[in-house]
Amino acid sequence: MFNPRSLLNSLRRKAISSTSITSATAANSATPQRQPKPLTPLQQQILVRIEDCYKQAEIYFKRPFARPLTQFTLRGRSAGTAHLQQNRLRFNPVLLRENSEAFLAEVVPHEISHLLCFQLFGKTKPHGREWQSIMLKLFKVSPNTTHSFDTQSVKGKDFEYRCACGPVRLSIRRHNKVLRGETRYLCKRCHTHLTFTQAAE
């Protein structure tokens, strides 16, 4: 097992000298309508870590792998996500800032393993034996399926609704759908419509 702090220091040095990787990936992240935000030094370290992981995978599996599009646009409580068919990675920039060592040591290999698993084996269980094997044998990382980060800073605002059972909390996304008249929600237990009362504390 490697030392996360030593890994972080090593990637900081590599990030400074890896402007070509950074600029290429940042360009891929741009939308036609607007310019992408400049990457932070920590995000640049993530890109370097991704490249290192792919080089490691190519040596281990003796075959090339297309590099993924990497974006730092994920919101909510998830640390990262892998879009398999798009060969795309998204990371949560807030949780990255708050948990940089764990991101480099665990989150990046976790999400890359999903992409590698799909390219090697096709559609499998999300955290099945193929994914676990890549985590353990290639990256030497424990195949944990969820993170244990403090998500208080990324917790979304809840809104309190009521049904015949009592109070029910909805996310701001679902609340906005109700406000726009796009949908109404039913309680799964009493099957009555939810009625908005107030924003939850």
Tab-separated table of N, CA and C in Angstrom, residues 12 18 50 60-61 96 122 131-132 146 156-157 168 177:
chain	number	residue	atom	x	y	z
A	12	ARG	N	1.972	16.712	-7.053
A	12	ARG	CA	2.159	18.167	-7.126
A	12	ARG	C	3.330	18.511	-8.027
A	18	SER	N	3.349	19.183	-16.200
A	18	SER	CA	2.477	18.454	-17.123
A	18	SER	C	1.434	19.365	-17.737
A	50	ILE	N	-4.713	10.565	-12.995
A	50	ILE	CA	-5.453	9.781	-13.988
A	50	ILE	C	-4.504	9.226	-15.038
A	60	TYR	N	-0.145	-3.289	-17.164
A	60	TYR	CA	-0.714	-4.477	-16.520
A	60	TYR	C	-1.507	-5.328	-17.518
A	61	PHE	N	-2.352	-4.686	-18.327
A	61	PHE	CA	-3.219	-5.416	-19.250
A	61	PHE	C	-2.600	-5.597	-20.644
A	96	LEU	N	-13.422	17.336	-3.380
A	96	LEU	CA	-12.007	17.216	-3.736
A	96	LEU	C	-11.158	18.147	-2.881
A	122	GLY	N	-17.155	-5.368	-20.778
A	122	GLY	CA	-18.507	-4.993	-21.159
A	122	GLY	C	-19.340	-4.679	-19.928
A	131	TRP	N	-14.744	-5.507	-11.288
A	131	TRP	CA	-14.315	-4.193	-10.785
A	131	TRP	C	-13.435	-4.354	-9.547
A	132	GLN	N	-13.839	-5.226	-8.644
A	132	GLN	CA	-13.060	-5.449	-7.431
A	132	GLN	C	-11.666	-5.976	-7.749
A	146	THR	N	-18.496	2.884	-1.328
A	146	THR	CA	-18.921	4.248	-1.009
A	146	THR	C	-17.829	4.954	-0.207
A	156	GLY	N	-27.654	19.582	0.050
A	156	GLY	CA	-28.615	20.468	-0.582
A	156	GLY	C	-29.737	20.863	0.364
A	157	LYS	N	-30.409	21.933	0.039
A	157	LYS	CA	-31.516	22.408	0.850
A	157	LYS	C	-32.719	21.490	0.686
A	168	VAL	N	-42.620	14.812	5.097
A	168	VAL	CA	-41.718	14.172	4.133
A	168	VAL	C	-40.815	15.254	3.567
A	177	LYS	N	-39.501	21.001	-9.426
A	177	LYS	CA	-40.398	20.355	-10.392
A	177	LYS	C	-41.857	20.543	-10.006
